[in-house]
Amino acid sequence: MNNRSVLISGAGIAGSALAHWLHRFGFRPTVVERADALRTGGHAVDIRGTARRVAELTGIVPQVRRAHTGARGMAFVDRRGRPVAKMGTDVYGDSGGPIAEMAILRSDLARILYNATGDRVEYVFGDSITRVDQGGDGVVVEFEKGGTRRFDLLVGADGVHSNVRRLVFGPHRDHVRDLGCYVALYTMPAELDLDGWQLMYTMPGGNGRPGRTAALSPVRAPGMVRAGFFLRSEPLPLDRRDTEGQKRTVLRAFEGEGWEIPRMLSGIADTDDFYFDRVGQVEVGTWARNRTVLLGDAGYCASPMSGIGTSLALVGAYVLAGELAAADGAHGPAYAVYEHRMRGFVDRAHEFARGARDGGTPAGRLSRRSRFTLS
């Protein structure tokens, strides 16, 4: 087999899933991750449609079910916390509702996939790629902590702010469609029994204030819940690593509101897993350039509002590894078939997410999630 050594940037869901399949198909994957360890925090994710079959083939379904968030549906509530609409996980089937039957924290799924590779895959934590030189016989990469290594192929599976995409395909601004809002998530002590329901409180825009949504979601940890805020806003001058500035932004945007929001805001100062980001979609003209290819959010993030990003990552990893194996490592044909097979899947997810960009879920469109299967 040709092109057997593959460097994967990113030890998240996409990167670890790809490492698993590449190793199974006889390749030698290496995973480099900027963080010093597997990342914690983030949001709950759903495994839908074709991704359920991929999870079965990967052999992780029992672990996924044991790590289930406990969510059994979504409920929209009024200012006094009274439900005005409820949708269980069985709405439109196990993959079509606002919360899928397989719901798990992103960090838990990444850990399960990492453990599935065992000690058979080399992981390099606390480092990142600073330079990429592609040639006819391989890719030479330079690392932040010094030194260079040569690999046959390079995969960018390093998320919306992909370092590989920036180095090989160009600046972030050239590939990200801004959806006009921010999302903030963190874990806090529970003061309300959610009874397995994700509660959504939506505040329409008006009187000079933008549309906003607050949410409380169940997690596996006893006595804890996940707080979420969605805010429509023009881009703000916030550094991605300025956590305190991001927290102040959330506090200003939601102060004075009702429902459980005062309690939610009171827990923001002490949380140690705060996540905050601008919501956007990644759109790249072609996902491959020479020996480098993009996978998951790095190449086609649909946004956290789509409910399908994790499924795209799992299916994309399976398809990419399978096409490389079928082509005996010939990366050009394999990359082309991978993109051809995934494009329609990705386009449907992108179109759906643009209708739910501030955290609200347009009920008339929910059933379309059940169409998120690879044809």
CSV table of C-alpha atoms in Angstrom, one decimal:
chain,number,residue,atom,x,y,z
A,1,MET,CA,0.0,0.0,0.0
A,2,ASN,CA,1.2,3.5,-0.9
A,3,ASN,CA,1.0,6.6,1.3
A,4,ARG,CA,0.8,4.7,4.6
A,5,SER,CA,1.9,7.4,7.1
A,6,VAL,CA,-0.8,10.0,7.8
A,7,LEU,CA,-0.5,13.0,10.2
A,8,ILE,CA,-3.9,14.0,11.6
A,9,SER,CA,-4.1,17.5,13.2
A,10,GLY,CA,-6.7,17.4,16.0
A,11,ALA,CA,-7.6,14.8,18.6
A,12,GLY,CA,-11.3,15.5,18.7
A,13,ILE,CA,-14.2,13.4,17.3
A,14,ALA,CA,-13.1,13.6,13.6
A,15,GLY,CA,-9.4,13.1,14.2
A,16,SER,CA,-9.7,10.1,16.6
A,17,ALA,CA,-12.4,8.5,14.5
A,18,LEU,CA,-10.2,8.8,11.4
A,19,ALA,CA,-7.2,7.4,13.3
A,20,HIS,CA,-9.3,4.4,14.3
A,21,TRP,CA,-10.3,3.6,10.8
A,22,LEU,CA,-6.9,4.3,9.2
A,23,HIS,CA,-5.2,1.9,11.6
A,24,ARG,CA,-7.9,-0.7,10.9
A,25,PHE,CA,-7.2,-0.4,7.2
A,26,GLY,CA,-3.5,-0.8,7.5
A,27,PHE,CA,-2.2,2.8,7.6
A,28,ARG,CA,0.1,4.4,10.2
A,29,PRO,CA,-1.7,7.4,11.7
A,30,THR,CA,-0.2,10.0,14.0
A,31,VAL,CA,-2.4,12.5,15.8
A,32,VAL,CA,-1.1,15.9,16.9
A,33,GLU,CA,-3.2,18.0,19.3
A,34,ARG,CA,-2.5,21.5,20.5
A,35,ALA,CA,-4.1,21.0,23.9
A,36,ASP,CA,-2.0,19.2,26.6
A,37,ALA,CA,-4.7,16.5,27.0
A,38,LEU,CA,-8.1,15.6,25.6
A,39,ARG,CA,-10.4,18.7,25.8
A,40,THR,CA,-13.2,18.9,28.2
A,41,GLY,CA,-16.4,21.0,28.1
A,42,GLY,CA,-18.3,21.9,25.0
A,43,HIS,CA,-21.8,20.9,24.2
A,44,ALA,CA,-23.9,17.8,23.9
A,45,VAL,CA,-23.9,16.2,20.5
A,46,ASP,CA,-26.2,13.8,18.6
A,47,ILE,CA,-25.4,10.7,16.5
A,48,ARG,CA,-27.9,10.6,13.7
A,49,GLY,CA,-28.7,8.7,10.5
A,50,THR,CA,-25.8,7.0,8.8
A,51,ALA,CA,-23.5,8.0,11.7
A,52,ARG,CA,-25.4,5.5,13.9
A,53,ARG,CA,-24.3,2.7,11.6
A,54,VAL,CA,-20.7,4.0,11.6
A,55,ALA,CA,-20.8,4.0,15.4
A,56,GLU,CA,-21.9,0.4,15.4
A,57,LEU,CA,-19.1,-0.6,13.0
A,58,THR,CA,-16.6,1.3,15.2
A,59,GLY,CA,-17.8,-0.8,18.1
A,60,ILE,CA,-18.5,2.1,20.4
A,61,VAL,CA,-22.3,2.0,20.8
A,62,PRO,CA,-22.3,0.3,24.3
A,63,GLN,CA,-19.9,3.0,25.6
A,64,VAL,CA,-22.0,5.8,24.0
A,65,ARG,CA,-25.2,4.5,25.6
A,66,ARG,CA,-23.5,4.3,29.0
A,67,ALA,CA,-22.4,8.0,28.6
A,68,HIS,CA,-25.8,9.2,27.5
A,69,THR,CA,-26.6,12.7,28.8
A,70,GLY,CA,-30.0,11.5,30.1
A,71,ALA,CA,-31.8,13.9,27.8
A,72,ARG,CA,-35.2,12.6,26.7
A,73,GLY,CA,-36.4,15.7,24.8
A,74,MET,CA,-36.6,19.4,24.4
A,75,ALA,CA,-39.2,21.7,25.9
A,76,PHE,CA,-39.7,25.4,25.2
A,77,VAL,CA,-40.8,27.3,28.4
A,78,ASP,CA,-42.2,30.7,29.2
A,79,ARG,CA,-40.9,33.2,31.7
A,80,ARG,CA,-42.4,31.3,34.6
A,81,GLY,CA,-40.9,28.0,33.4
A,82,ARG,CA,-44.2,26.5,32.1
A,83,PRO,CA,-43.8,24.3,29.0
A,84,VAL,CA,-45.3,25.8,25.9
A,85,ALA,CA,-44.1,23.0,23.5
A,86,LYS,CA,-42.4,19.6,24.1
A,87,MET,CA,-40.6,17.3,21.6
A,88,GLY,CA,-39.3,14.0,22.8
A,89,THR,CA,-36.3,12.1,21.4
A,90,ASP,CA,-38.8,9.9,19.5
A,91,VAL,CA,-40.1,12.9,17.4
A,92,TYR,CA,-39.5,12.0,13.7
A,93,GLY,CA,-37.7,8.8,14.7
A,94,ASP,CA,-34.5,8.2,16.5
A,95,SER,CA,-32.5,10.7,14.3
A,96,GLY,CA,-34.9,13.4,13.4
A,97,GLY,CA,-35.9,15.3,16.5
A,98,PRO,CA,-34.2,18.3,18.1
A,99,ILE,CA,-32.4,15.9,20.4
A,100,ALA,CA,-31.5,12.5,19.0
A,101,GLU,CA,-31.9,9.2,20.8
A,102,MET,CA,-28.1,9.0,20.9
A,103,ALA,CA,-27.1,12.2,22.8
A,104,ILE,CA,-23.7,12.5,24.5
A,105,LEU,CA,-21.3,15.2,25.6
A,106,ARG,CA,-18.7,16.1,22.9
A,107,SER,CA,-15.9,15.5,25.3
A,108,ASP,CA,-17.2,12.1,26.3
A,109,LEU,CA,-17.5,10.9,22.7
A,110,ALA,CA,-13.9,12.2,21.9
A,111,ARG,CA,-12.6,10.2,24.9
A,112,ILE,CA,-14.5,7.0,23.8
A,113,LEU,CA,-13.0,7.3,20.3
A,114,TYR,CA,-9.5,8.0,21.7
A,115,ASN,CA,-9.7,4.9,23.9
A,116,ALA,CA,-10.9,2.9,20.9
A,117,THR,CA,-7.5,3.4,19.3
A,118,GLY,CA,-5.7,2.2,22.5
A,119,ASP,CA,-1.9,2.3,22.2
A,120,ARG,CA,-2.0,1.4,18.5
A,121,VAL,CA,-1.9,5.0,17.4
A,122,GLU,CA,0.7,7.7,18.2
A,123,TYR,CA,-0.8,10.8,19.9
A,124,VAL,CA,1.3,13.9,20.4
A,125,PHE,CA,-0.3,16.3,22.8
A,126,GLY,CA,0.7,19.9,23.6
A,127,ASP,CA,2.1,20.7,20.1
A,128,SER,CA,0.9,22.0,16.8
A,129,ILE,CA,1.9,22.5,13.2
A,130,THR,CA,3.6,25.7,12.2
A,131,ARG,CA,4.7,25.0,8.6
A,132,VAL,CA,3.6,22.7,5.8
A,133,ASP,CA,5.7,21.8,2.7
A,134,GLN,CA,4.1,19.5,0.3
A,135,GLY,CA,6.0,17.7,-2.4
A,136,GLY,CA,5.6,15.0,-4.9
A,137,ASP,CA,6.7,12.3,-2.4
A,138,GLY,CA,5.3,13.5,0.9
A,139,VAL,CA,4.5,16.3,3.4
A,140,VAL,CA,7.2,17.8,5.6
A,141,VAL,CA,5.7,19.6,8.7
A,142,GLU,CA,7.4,21.8,11.2
A,143,PHE,CA,6.1,21.7,14.8
A,144,GLU,CA,5.7,24.6,17.3
A,145,LYS,CA,8.0,22.9,19.8
A,146,GLY,CA,10.7,22.4,17.2
A,147,GLY,CA,11.7,19.7,14.8
A,148,THR,CA,10.3,18.5,11.5
A,149,ARG,CA,8.8,15.2,10.4
A,150,ARG,CA,7.8,13.8,7.0
A,151,PHE,CA,4.5,12.0,6.4
A,152,ASP,CA,2.9,10.7,3.2
A,153,LEU,CA,-0.4,12.6,3.9
A,154,LEU,CA,-1.8,15.3,6.1
A,155,VAL,CA,-5.4,15.6,7.4
A,156,GLY,CA,-6.8,18.8,9.0
A,157,ALA,CA,-9.3,17.6,11.6
A,158,ASP,CA,-8.7,20.6,13.9
A,159,GLY,CA,-12.1,22.3,14.0
A,160,VAL,CA,-13.6,25.6,12.9
A,161,HIS,CA,-10.4,27.5,13.6
A,162,SER,CA,-8.3,24.9,11.8
A,163,ASN,CA,-4.6,25.5,11.8
A,164,VAL,CA,-4.1,23.2,8.8
A,165,ARG,CA,-6.7,25.0,6.8
A,166,ARG,CA,-5.1,28.3,7.5
A,167,LEU,CA,-1.6,27.1,6.5
A,168,VAL,CA,-2.6,25.2,3.3
A,169,PHE,CA,-5.9,26.7,2.1
A,170,GLY,CA,-5.7,30.4,3.3
A,171,PRO,CA,-7.0,32.7,6.0
A,172,HIS,CA,-10.0,31.9,8.3
A,173,ARG,CA,-12.0,34.8,6.8
A,174,ASP,CA,-11.9,33.2,3.4
A,175,HIS,CA,-13.7,30.1,4.4
A,176,VAL,CA,-16.1,30.9,7.3
A,177,ARG,CA,-19.7,32.2,6.7
A,178,ASP,CA,-20.7,34.3,9.7
A,179,LEU,CA,-24.1,33.3,11.0
A,180,GLY,CA,-24.5,36.4,13.1
A,181,CYS,CA,-24.5,35.1,16.7
A,182,TYR,CA,-22.5,33.8,19.6
A,183,VAL,CA,-22.9,30.7,21.7
A,184,ALA,CA,-21.7,30.2,25.3
A,185,LEU,CA,-21.8,26.9,27.3
A,186,TYR,CA,-20.7,25.8,30.7
A,187,THR,CA,-21.5,23.3,33.5
A,188,MET,CA,-22.9,24.5,36.8
A,189,PRO,CA,-24.7,23.1,39.9
A,190,ALA,CA,-28.3,22.2,39.3
A,191,GLU,CA,-31.0,24.1,41.2
A,192,LEU,CA,-33.8,22.9,39.0
A,193,ASP,CA,-34.8,19.3,38.3
A,194,LEU,CA,-34.8,19.0,34.5
A,195,ASP,CA,-36.2,15.5,34.6
A,196,GLY,CA,-34.3,14.7,31.4
A,197,TRP,CA,-35.6,17.6,29.4
A,198,GLN,CA,-33.5,20.3,27.7
A,199,LEU,CA,-35.3,23.6,28.5
A,200,MET,CA,-35.2,26.5,26.1
A,201,TYR,CA,-36.3,30.0,26.9
A,202,THR,CA,-36.4,32.3,23.9
A,203,MET,CA,-36.4,36.1,24.0
A,204,PRO,CA,-37.4,37.7,20.7
A,205,GLY,CA,-35.5,40.8,19.6
A,206,GLY,CA,-37.1,44.2,20.3
A,207,ASN,CA,-36.6,47.6,22.0
A,208,GLY,CA,-33.0,47.7,20.8
A,209,ARG,CA,-32.1,44.2,22.1
A,210,PRO,CA,-31.3,41.3,19.8
A,211,GLY,CA,-32.9,37.9,19.8
A,212,ARG,CA,-31.5,35.7,22.5
A,213,THR,CA,-32.1,32.2,23.8
A,214,ALA,CA,-31.1,30.6,27.2
A,215,ALA,CA,-31.0,26.8,27.7
A,216,LEU,CA,-30.5,24.3,30.5
A,217,SER,CA,-29.5,20.8,29.6
A,218,PRO,CA,-29.1,17.5,31.5
A,219,VAL,CA,-25.6,16.0,31.9
A,220,ARG,CA,-24.5,12.7,33.4
A,221,ALA,CA,-22.8,14.3,36.4
A,222,PRO,CA,-25.1,14.1,39.4
A,223,GLY,CA,-26.3,17.5,40.6
A,224,MET,CA,-25.0,19.4,37.6
A,225,VAL,CA,-26.6,20.9,34.4
A,226,ARG,CA,-25.2,22.5,31.3
A,227,ALA,CA,-26.1,26.2,30.8
A,228,GLY,CA,-26.3,27.6,27.3
A,229,PHE,CA,-26.7,31.1,25.9
A,230,PHE,CA,-27.3,32.1,22.3
A,231,LEU,CA,-27.0,35.7,21.3
A,232,ARG,CA,-27.5,37.5,18.0
A,233,SER,CA,-24.9,40.2,17.6
A,234,GLU,CA,-22.5,41.9,15.3
A,235,PRO,CA,-18.9,40.6,15.7
A,236,LEU,CA,-17.4,41.9,18.9
A,237,PRO,CA,-13.7,42.8,19.5
A,238,LEU,CA,-13.1,39.7,21.7
A,239,ASP,CA,-9.9,37.6,21.7
A,240,ARG,CA,-10.7,33.9,21.5
A,241,ARG,CA,-8.6,33.3,24.6
A,242,ASP,CA,-10.0,36.1,26.7
A,243,THR,CA,-12.3,34.0,28.8
A,244,GLU,CA,-13.1,36.8,31.3
A,245,GLY,CA,-14.1,39.2,28.5
A,246,GLN,CA,-16.3,36.5,27.0
A,247,LYS,CA,-18.1,36.0,30.4
A,248,ARG,CA,-18.6,39.7,30.8
A,249,THR,CA,-20.2,39.7,27.3
A,250,VAL,CA,-22.7,37.1,28.4
A,251,LEU,CA,-23.5,38.8,31.6
A,252,ARG,CA,-24.2,42.2,29.9
A,253,ALA,CA,-26.4,40.5,27.2
A,254,PHE,CA,-28.7,38.6,29.6
A,255,GLU,CA,-28.7,40.7,32.8
A,256,GLY,CA,-32.2,41.6,34.0
A,257,GLU,CA,-33.9,38.7,32.2
A,258,GLY,CA,-36.3,36.3,33.8
A,259,TRP,CA,-36.8,32.5,34.1
A,260,GLU,CA,-33.7,30.8,35.5
A,261,ILE,CA,-31.3,33.3,33.9
A,262,PRO,CA,-30.2,35.0,37.1
A,263,ARG,CA,-29.2,31.7,38.6
A,264,MET,CA,-27.4,30.7,35.4
A,265,LEU,CA,-25.5,33.9,35.3
A,266,SER,CA,-24.5,33.5,39.0
A,267,GLY,CA,-22.7,30.3,38.1
A,268,ILE,CA,-20.7,31.7,35.3
A,269,ALA,CA,-17.8,33.0,37.4
A,270,ASP,CA,-16.8,29.7,39.0
A,271,THR,CA,-17.1,27.4,36.0
A,272,ASP,CA,-13.9,25.7,34.8
A,273,ASP,CA,-15.3,24.5,31.4
A,274,PHE,CA,-16.5,27.7,29.8
A,275,TYR,CA,-16.9,27.6,26.0
A,276,PHE,CA,-17.6,30.6,23.9
A,277,ASP,CA,-17.4,31.1,20.1
A,278,ARG,CA,-18.8,32.9,17.2
A,279,VAL,CA,-21.2,30.7,15.2
A,280,GLY,CA,-20.2,30.1,11.7
A,281,GLN,CA,-20.2,27.6,8.8
A,282,VAL,CA,-17.0,26.5,7.1
A,283,GLU,CA,-17.3,26.5,3.3
A,284,VAL,CA,-14.2,25.5,1.4
A,285,GLY,CA,-14.3,25.2,-2.4
A,286,THR,CA,-12.6,21.9,-2.5
A,287,TRP,CA,-11.5,19.9,0.6
A,288,ALA,CA,-8.2,18.7,-0.8
A,289,ARG,CA,-5.0,20.4,-1.9
A,290,ASN,CA,-2.2,18.2,-3.0
A,291,ARG,CA,-1.5,15.7,-0.2
A,292,THR,CA,-3.6,17.6,2.4
A,293,VAL,CA,-7.3,17.1,3.0
A,294,LEU,CA,-9.9,18.5,5.5
A,295,LEU,CA,-12.2,16.5,7.6
A,296,GLY,CA,-15.2,17.4,9.9
A,297,ASP,CA,-15.6,21.0,11.2
A,298,ALA,CA,-12.2,22.0,9.6
A,299,GLY,CA,-13.7,21.5,6.2
A,300,TYR,CA,-17.5,21.7,6.5
A,301,CYS,CA,-18.7,22.8,9.9
A,302,ALA,CA,-22.4,23.3,9.8
A,303,SER,CA,-22.5,25.2,13.1
A,304,PRO,CA,-23.6,24.0,16.6
A,305,MET,CA,-27.2,24.8,15.7
A,306,SER,CA,-27.4,22.1,13.1
A,307,GLY,CA,-27.4,19.1,15.4
A,308,ILE,CA,-25.6,17.2,12.7
A,309,GLY,CA,-21.9,18.2,13.0
A,310,THR,CA,-20.8,15.1,14.9
A,311,SER,CA,-22.5,12.9,12.5
A,312,LEU,CA,-20.8,14.6,9.6
A,313,ALA,CA,-17.4,14.0,11.3
A,314,LEU,CA,-18.1,10.3,12.0
A,315,VAL,CA,-19.3,9.6,8.5
A,316,GLY,CA,-16.6,11.7,6.9
A,317,ALA,CA,-13.9,9.8,8.8
A,318,TYR,CA,-15.3,6.5,7.8
A,319,VAL,CA,-15.6,7.5,4.1
A,320,LEU,CA,-12.2,9.1,3.9
A,321,ALA,CA,-10.4,6.2,5.4
A,322,GLY,CA,-12.4,3.7,3.3
A,323,GLU,CA,-11.6,5.5,0.1
A,324,LEU,CA,-7.9,5.7,0.9
A,325,ALA,CA,-7.9,2.0,1.5
A,326,ALA,CA,-9.9,1.3,-1.7
A,327,ALA,CA,-7.5,3.4,-3.7
A,328,ASP,CA,-4.5,1.6,-2.2
A,329,GLY,CA,-3.4,4.9,-0.7
A,330,ALA,CA,-3.6,6.9,-4.0
A,331,HIS,CA,-4.6,10.1,-2.4
A,332,GLY,CA,-5.8,12.0,-5.5
A,333,PRO,CA,-8.6,9.6,-6.5
A,334,ALA,CA,-9.5,8.9,-2.9
A,335,TYR,CA,-9.9,12.5,-1.9
A,336,ALA,CA,-12.0,13.2,-5.0
A,337,VAL,CA,-14.4,10.3,-4.2
A,338,TYR,CA,-14.6,11.2,-0.5
A,339,GLU,CA,-15.7,14.8,-1.4
A,340,HIS,CA,-18.1,13.6,-4.0
A,341,ARG,CA,-19.8,11.2,-1.6
A,342,MET,CA,-20.0,13.7,1.2
A,343,ARG,CA,-21.0,17.0,-0.5
A,344,GLY,CA,-24.8,16.4,-0.6
A,345,PHE,CA,-24.8,15.3,3.0
A,346,VAL,CA,-22.9,18.5,4.0
A,347,ASP,CA,-25.0,20.8,1.9
A,348,ARG,CA,-28.2,19.6,3.5
A,349,ALA,CA,-26.8,20.2,7.0
A,350,HIS,CA,-25.6,23.7,6.1
A,351,GLU,CA,-29.0,24.7,4.7
A,352,PHE,CA,-30.8,23.4,7.8
A,353,ALA,CA,-28.4,25.2,10.2
A,354,ARG,CA,-28.9,28.6,8.6
A,355,GLY,CA,-32.6,28.4,9.7
A,356,ALA,CA,-31.7,27.9,13.4
A,357,ARG,CA,-28.8,30.2,13.9
A,358,ASP,CA,-29.8,31.8,17.3
A,359,GLY,CA,-30.5,28.6,19.2
A,360,GLY,CA,-34.2,28.4,18.3
A,361,THR,CA,-35.4,25.4,16.4
A,362,PRO,CA,-37.9,26.0,13.6
A,363,ALA,CA,-40.4,23.2,14.3
A,364,GLY,CA,-41.5,22.9,10.8
A,365,ARG,CA,-38.0,21.9,9.7
A,366,LEU,CA,-37.2,19.3,12.4
A,367,SER,CA,-38.2,16.3,10.3
A,368,ARG,CA,-35.6,17.3,7.7
A,369,ARG,CA,-32.9,16.0,10.1
A,370,SER,CA,-34.1,12.5,9.5
A,371,ARG,CA,-32.8,13.0,5.9
A,372,PHE,CA,-29.3,13.4,7.0
A,373,THR,CA,-28.1,10.1,5.7
A,374,LEU,CA,-25.4,9.4,3.2
A,375,SER,CA,-26.8,8.4,-0.1
